[in-house]
JSON list of C-alpha atoms in Angstrom, two decimals:
[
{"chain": "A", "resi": 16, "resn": "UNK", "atom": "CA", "xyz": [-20.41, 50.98, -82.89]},
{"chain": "A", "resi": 17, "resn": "UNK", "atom": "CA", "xyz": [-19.06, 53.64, -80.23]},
{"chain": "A", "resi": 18, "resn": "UNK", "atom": "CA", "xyz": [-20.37, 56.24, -82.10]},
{"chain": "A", "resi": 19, "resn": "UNK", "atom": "CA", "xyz": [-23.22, 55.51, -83.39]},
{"chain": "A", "resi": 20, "resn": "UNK", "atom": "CA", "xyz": [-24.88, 55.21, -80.47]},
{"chain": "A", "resi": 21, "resn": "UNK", "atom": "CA", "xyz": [-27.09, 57.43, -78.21]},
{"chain": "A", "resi": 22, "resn": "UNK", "atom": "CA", "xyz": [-25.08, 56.44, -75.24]},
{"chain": "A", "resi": 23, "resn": "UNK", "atom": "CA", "xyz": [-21.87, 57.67, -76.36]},
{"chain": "A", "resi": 24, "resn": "UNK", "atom": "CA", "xyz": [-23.27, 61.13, -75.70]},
{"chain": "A", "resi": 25, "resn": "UNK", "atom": "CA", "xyz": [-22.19, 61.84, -72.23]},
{"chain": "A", "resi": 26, "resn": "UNK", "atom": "CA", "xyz": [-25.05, 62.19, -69.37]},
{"chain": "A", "resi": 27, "resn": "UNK", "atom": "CA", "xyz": [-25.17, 65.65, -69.05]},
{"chain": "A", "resi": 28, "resn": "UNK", "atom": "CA", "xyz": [-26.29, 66.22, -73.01]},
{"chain": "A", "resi": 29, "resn": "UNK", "atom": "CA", "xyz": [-29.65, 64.58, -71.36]},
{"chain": "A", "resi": 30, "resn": "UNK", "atom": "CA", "xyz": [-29.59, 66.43, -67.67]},
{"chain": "A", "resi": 31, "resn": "UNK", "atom": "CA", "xyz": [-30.05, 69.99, -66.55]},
{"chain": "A", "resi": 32, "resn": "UNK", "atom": "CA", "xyz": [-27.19, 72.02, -67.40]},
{"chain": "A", "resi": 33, "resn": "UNK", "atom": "CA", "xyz": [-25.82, 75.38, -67.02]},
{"chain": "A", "resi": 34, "resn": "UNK", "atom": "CA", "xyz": [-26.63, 77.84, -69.65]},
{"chain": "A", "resi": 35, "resn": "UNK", "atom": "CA", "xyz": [-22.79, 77.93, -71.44]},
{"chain": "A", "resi": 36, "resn": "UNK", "atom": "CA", "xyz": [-21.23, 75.81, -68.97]},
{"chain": "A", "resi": 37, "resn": "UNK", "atom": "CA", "xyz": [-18.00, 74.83, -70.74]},
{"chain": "A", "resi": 38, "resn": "UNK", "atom": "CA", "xyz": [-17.39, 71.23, -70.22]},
{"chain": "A", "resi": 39, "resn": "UNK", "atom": "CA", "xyz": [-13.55, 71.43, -72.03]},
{"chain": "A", "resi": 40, "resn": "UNK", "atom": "CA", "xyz": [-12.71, 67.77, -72.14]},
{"chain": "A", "resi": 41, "resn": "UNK", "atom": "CA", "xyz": [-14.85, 66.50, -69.94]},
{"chain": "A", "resi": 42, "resn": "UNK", "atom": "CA", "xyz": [-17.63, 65.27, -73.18]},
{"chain": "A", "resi": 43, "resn": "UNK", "atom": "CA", "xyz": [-14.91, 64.09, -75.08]},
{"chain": "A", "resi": 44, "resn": "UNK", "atom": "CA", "xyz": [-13.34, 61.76, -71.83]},
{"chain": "A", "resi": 45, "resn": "UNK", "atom": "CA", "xyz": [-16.73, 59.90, -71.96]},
{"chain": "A", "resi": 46, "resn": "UNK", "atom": "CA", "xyz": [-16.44, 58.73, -74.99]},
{"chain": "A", "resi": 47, "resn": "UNK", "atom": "CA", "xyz": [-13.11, 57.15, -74.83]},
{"chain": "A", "resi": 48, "resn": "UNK", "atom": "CA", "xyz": [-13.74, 56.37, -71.53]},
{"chain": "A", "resi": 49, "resn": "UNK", "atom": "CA", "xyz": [-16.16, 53.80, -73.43]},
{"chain": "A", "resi": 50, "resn": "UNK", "atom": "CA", "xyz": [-13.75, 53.24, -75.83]},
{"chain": "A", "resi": 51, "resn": "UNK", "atom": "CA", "xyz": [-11.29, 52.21, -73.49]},
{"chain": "A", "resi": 52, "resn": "UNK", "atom": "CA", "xyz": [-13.85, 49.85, -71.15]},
{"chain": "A", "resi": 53, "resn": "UNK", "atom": "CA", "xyz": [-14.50, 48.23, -74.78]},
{"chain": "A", "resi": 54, "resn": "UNK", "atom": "CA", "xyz": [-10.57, 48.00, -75.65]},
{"chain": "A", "resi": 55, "resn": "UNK", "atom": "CA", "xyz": [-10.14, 46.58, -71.66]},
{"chain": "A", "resi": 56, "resn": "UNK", "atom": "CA", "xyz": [-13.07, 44.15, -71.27]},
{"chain": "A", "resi": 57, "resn": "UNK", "atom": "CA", "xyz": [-13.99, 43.17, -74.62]},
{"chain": "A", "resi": 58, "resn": "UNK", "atom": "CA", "xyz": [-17.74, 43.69, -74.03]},
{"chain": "A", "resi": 59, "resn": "UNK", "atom": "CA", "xyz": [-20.23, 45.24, -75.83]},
{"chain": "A", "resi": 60, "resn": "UNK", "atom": "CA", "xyz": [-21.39, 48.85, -74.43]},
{"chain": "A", "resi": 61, "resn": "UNK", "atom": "CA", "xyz": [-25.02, 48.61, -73.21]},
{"chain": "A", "resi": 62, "resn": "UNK", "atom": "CA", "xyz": [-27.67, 49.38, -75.72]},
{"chain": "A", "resi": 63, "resn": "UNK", "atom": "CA", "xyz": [-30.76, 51.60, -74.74]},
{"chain": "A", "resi": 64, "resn": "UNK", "atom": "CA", "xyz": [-33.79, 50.68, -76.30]},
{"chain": "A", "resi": 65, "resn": "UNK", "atom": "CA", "xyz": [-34.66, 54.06, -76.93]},
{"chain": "A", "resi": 66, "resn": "UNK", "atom": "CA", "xyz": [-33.42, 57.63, -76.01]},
{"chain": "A", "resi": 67, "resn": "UNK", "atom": "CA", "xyz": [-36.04, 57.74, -73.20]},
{"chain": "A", "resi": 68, "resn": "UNK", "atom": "CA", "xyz": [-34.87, 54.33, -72.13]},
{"chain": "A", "resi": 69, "resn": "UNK", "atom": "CA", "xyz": [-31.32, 56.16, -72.15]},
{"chain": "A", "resi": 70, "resn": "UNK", "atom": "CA", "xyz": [-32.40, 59.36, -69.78]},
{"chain": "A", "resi": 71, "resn": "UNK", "atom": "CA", "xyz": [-34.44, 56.86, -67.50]},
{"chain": "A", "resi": 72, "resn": "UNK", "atom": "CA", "xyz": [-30.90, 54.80, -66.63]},
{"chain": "A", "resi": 73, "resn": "UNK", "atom": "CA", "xyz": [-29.16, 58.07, -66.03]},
{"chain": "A", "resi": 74, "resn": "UNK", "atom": "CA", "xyz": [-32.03, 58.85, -63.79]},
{"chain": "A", "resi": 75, "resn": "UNK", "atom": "CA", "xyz": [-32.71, 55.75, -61.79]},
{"chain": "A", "resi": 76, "resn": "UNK", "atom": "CA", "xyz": [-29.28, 55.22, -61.35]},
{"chain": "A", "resi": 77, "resn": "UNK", "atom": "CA", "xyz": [-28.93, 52.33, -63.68]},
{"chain": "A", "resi": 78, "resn": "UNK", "atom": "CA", "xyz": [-26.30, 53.71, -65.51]},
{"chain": "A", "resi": 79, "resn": "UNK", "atom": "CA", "xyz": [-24.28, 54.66, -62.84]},
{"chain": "A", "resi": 80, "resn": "UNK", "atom": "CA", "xyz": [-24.57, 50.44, -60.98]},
{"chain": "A", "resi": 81, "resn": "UNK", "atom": "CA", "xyz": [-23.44, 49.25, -64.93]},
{"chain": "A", "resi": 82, "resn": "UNK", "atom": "CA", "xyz": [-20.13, 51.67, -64.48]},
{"chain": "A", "resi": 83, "resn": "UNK", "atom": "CA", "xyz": [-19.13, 50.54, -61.16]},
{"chain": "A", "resi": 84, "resn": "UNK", "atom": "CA", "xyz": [-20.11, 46.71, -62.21]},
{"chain": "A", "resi": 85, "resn": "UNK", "atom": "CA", "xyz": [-17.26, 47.42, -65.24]},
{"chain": "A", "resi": 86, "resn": "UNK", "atom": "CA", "xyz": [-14.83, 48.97, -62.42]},
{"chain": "A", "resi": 87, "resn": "UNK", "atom": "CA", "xyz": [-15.23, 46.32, -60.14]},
{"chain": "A", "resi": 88, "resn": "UNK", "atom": "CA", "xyz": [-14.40, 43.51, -63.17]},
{"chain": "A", "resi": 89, "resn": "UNK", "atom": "CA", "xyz": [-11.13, 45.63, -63.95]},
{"chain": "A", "resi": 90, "resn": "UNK", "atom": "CA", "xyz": [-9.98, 45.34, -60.56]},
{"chain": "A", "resi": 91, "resn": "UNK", "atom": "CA", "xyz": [-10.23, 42.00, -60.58]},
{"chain": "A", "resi": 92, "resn": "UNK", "atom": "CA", "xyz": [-7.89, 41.81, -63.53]},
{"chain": "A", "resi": 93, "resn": "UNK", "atom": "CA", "xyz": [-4.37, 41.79, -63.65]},
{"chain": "A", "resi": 94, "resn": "UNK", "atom": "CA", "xyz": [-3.35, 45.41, -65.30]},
{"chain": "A", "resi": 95, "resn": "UNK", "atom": "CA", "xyz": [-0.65, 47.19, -66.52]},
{"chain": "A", "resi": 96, "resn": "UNK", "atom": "CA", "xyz": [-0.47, 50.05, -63.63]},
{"chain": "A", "resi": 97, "resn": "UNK", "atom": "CA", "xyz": [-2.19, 48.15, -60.83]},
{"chain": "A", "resi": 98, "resn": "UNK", "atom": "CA", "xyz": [-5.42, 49.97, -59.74]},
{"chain": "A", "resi": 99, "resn": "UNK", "atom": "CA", "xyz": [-4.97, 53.12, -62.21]},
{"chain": "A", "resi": 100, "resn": "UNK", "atom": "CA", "xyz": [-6.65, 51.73, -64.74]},
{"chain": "A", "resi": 101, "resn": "UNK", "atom": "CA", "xyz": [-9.86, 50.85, -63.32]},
{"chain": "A", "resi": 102, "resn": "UNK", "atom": "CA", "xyz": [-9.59, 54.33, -61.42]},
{"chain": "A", "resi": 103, "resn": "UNK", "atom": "CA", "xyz": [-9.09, 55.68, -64.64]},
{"chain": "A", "resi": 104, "resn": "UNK", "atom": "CA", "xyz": [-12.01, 54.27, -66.00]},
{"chain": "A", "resi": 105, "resn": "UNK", "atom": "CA", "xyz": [-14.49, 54.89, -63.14]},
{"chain": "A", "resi": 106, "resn": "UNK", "atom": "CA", "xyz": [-13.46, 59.07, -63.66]},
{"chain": "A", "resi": 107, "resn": "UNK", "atom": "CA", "xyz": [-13.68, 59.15, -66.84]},
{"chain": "A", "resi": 108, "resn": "UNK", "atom": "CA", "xyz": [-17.57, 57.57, -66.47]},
{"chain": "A", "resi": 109, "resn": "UNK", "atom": "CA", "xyz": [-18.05, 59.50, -63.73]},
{"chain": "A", "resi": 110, "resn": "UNK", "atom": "CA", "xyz": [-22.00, 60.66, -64.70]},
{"chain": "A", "resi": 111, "resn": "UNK", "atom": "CA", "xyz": [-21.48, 64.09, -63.28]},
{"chain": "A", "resi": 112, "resn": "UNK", "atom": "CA", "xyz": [-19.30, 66.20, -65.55]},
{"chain": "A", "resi": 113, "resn": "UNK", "atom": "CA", "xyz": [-18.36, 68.29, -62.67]},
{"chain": "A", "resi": 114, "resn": "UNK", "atom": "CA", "xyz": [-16.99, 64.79, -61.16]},
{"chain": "A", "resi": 115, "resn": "UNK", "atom": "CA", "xyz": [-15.43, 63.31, -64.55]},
{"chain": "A", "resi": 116, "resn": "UNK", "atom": "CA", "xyz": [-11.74, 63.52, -65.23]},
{"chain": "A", "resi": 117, "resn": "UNK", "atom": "CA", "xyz": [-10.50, 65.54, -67.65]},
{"chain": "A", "resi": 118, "resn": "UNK", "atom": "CA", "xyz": [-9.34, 63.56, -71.24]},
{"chain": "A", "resi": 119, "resn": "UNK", "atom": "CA", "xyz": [-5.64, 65.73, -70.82]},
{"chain": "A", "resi": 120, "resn": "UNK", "atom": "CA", "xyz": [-5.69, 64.08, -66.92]},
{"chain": "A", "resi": 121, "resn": "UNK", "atom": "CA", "xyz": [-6.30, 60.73, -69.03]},
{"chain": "A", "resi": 122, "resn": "UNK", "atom": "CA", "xyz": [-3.65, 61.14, -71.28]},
{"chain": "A", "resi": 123, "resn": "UNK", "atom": "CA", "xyz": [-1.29, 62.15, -68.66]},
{"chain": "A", "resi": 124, "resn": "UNK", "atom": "CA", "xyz": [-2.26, 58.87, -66.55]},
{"chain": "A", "resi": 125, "resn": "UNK", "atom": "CA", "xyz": [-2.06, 56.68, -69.65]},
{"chain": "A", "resi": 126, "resn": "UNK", "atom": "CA", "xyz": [1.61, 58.26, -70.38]},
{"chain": "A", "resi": 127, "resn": "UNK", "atom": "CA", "xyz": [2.66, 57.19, -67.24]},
{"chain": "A", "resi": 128, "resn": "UNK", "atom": "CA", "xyz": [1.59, 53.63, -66.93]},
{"chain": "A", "resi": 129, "resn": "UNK", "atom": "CA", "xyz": [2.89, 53.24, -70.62]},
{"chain": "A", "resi": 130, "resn": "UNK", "atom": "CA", "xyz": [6.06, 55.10, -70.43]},
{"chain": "A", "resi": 131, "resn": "UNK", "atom": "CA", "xyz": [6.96, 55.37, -66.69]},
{"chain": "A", "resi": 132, "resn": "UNK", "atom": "CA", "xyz": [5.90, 51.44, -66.10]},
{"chain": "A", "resi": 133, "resn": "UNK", "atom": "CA", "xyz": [4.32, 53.49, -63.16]},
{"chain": "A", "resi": 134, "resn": "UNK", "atom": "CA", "xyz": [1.83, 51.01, -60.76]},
{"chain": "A", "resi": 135, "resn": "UNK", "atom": "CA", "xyz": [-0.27, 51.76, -57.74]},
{"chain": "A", "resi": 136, "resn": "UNK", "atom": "CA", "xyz": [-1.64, 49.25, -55.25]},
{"chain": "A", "resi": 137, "resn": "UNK", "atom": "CA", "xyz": [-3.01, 51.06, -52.49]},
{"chain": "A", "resi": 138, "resn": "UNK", "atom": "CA", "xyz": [-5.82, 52.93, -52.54]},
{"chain": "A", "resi": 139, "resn": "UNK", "atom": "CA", "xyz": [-4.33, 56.02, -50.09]},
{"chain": "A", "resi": 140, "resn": "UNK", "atom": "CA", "xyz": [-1.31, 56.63, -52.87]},
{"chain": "A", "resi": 141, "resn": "UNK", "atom": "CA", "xyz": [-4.07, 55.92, -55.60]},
{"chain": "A", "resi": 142, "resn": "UNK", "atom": "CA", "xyz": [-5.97, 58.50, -53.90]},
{"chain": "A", "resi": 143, "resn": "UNK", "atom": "CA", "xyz": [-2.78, 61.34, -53.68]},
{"chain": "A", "resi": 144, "resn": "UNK", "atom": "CA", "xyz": [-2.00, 60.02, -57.30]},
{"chain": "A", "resi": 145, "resn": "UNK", "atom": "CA", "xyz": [-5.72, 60.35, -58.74]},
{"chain": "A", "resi": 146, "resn": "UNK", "atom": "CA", "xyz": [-5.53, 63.89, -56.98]},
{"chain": "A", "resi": 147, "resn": "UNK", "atom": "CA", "xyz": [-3.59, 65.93, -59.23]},
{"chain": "A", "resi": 148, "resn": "UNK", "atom": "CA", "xyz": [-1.30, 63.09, -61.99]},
{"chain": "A", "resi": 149, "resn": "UNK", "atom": "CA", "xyz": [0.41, 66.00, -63.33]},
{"chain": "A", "resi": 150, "resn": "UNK", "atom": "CA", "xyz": [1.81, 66.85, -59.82]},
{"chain": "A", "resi": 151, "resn": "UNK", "atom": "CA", "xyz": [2.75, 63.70, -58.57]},
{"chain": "A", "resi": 152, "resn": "UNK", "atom": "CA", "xyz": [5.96, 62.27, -58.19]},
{"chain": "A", "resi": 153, "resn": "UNK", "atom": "CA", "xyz": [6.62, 58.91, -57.18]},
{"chain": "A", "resi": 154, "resn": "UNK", "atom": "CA", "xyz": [9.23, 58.45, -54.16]},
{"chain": "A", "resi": 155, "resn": "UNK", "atom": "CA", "xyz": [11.90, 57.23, -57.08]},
{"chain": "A", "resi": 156, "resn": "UNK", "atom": "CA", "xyz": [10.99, 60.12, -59.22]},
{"chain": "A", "resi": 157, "resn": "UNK", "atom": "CA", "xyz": [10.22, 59.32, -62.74]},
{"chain": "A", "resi": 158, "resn": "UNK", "atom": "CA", "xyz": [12.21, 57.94, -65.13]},
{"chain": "A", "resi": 159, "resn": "UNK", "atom": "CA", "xyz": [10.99, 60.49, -68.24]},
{"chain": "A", "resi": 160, "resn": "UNK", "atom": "CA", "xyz": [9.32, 63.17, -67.30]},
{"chain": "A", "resi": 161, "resn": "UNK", "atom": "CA", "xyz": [11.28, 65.09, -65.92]},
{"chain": "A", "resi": 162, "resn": "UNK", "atom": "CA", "xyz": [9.52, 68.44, -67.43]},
{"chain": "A", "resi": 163, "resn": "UNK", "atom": "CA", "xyz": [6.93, 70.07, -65.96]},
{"chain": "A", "resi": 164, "resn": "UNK", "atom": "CA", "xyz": [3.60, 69.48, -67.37]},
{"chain": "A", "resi": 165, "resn": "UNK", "atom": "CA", "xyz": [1.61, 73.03, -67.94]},
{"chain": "A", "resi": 166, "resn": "UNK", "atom": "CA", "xyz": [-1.52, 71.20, -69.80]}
]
């Protein structure tokens, strides 16, 4: 269960943090980002024995091997949107809030393999596309959204 468990709070409820930092959507992308590794690779999410076993992987860097180990099995999957959705993934882990992508971003990437068929295969358009989604426009343009997005 997703949310039952201790790591389904995001790493920085567990690191130093910034007196009234405001994190917007960046706690709430963690937790579907784990929803959406469990929807993608059918696994189980890693259990911590304990909430000090749970700091101790953020710490060592544990945590951080077990994301890119779920990254790396995406890409070797045949997706919907080519190498978004494993890029997707790895942002939305991302340990640092500062890092992790925003759960509008998500939405707006999800909308556009779903709706726009959209697909990426290189990593320098991934890159430009990962950048800013709600900017980009493919060399085609897209097929429905053709208003601008203000979120």
């Amino acid at each position: 269960m997703i949310g039952g468990s201790i790591t389904s709070l995001p790493p920085e409820v567990f690191s130093p943090w910034k007196q009234n930092a405001d994190f917007g959507g960046l706690y709430e992308s963690w937790g579907m980002g784990l929803l959406l590794h469990r929807i993608f690779l059918n696994e189980e999410l890693p259990r911590a024995k304990s909430l000090g076993h749970y700091v101790e992987s953020i710490s060592n860097g544990s945590l951080q091997r077990w994301v890119d180990d779920q990254v790396a099995q995406l890409k070797r999957m045949s997706l919907p949107g080519g190498l978004i959705i494993p890029q997707l993934l790895k942002q939305m882990l991302e340990i640092s809030a500062d890092s992790r992508l925003e759960l509008s971003r998500a939405a707006r990437i999800l909308w556009d393999i779903r709706y726009e068929k959209f697909s990426i295969t290189d990593e320098q358009t991934l890159f430009k596309y990962f950048s800013s989604p709600n900017d980009y426009e493919p060399p085609d343009g897209w097929t429905h959204s053709f208003f601008p997005d203000y979120d």
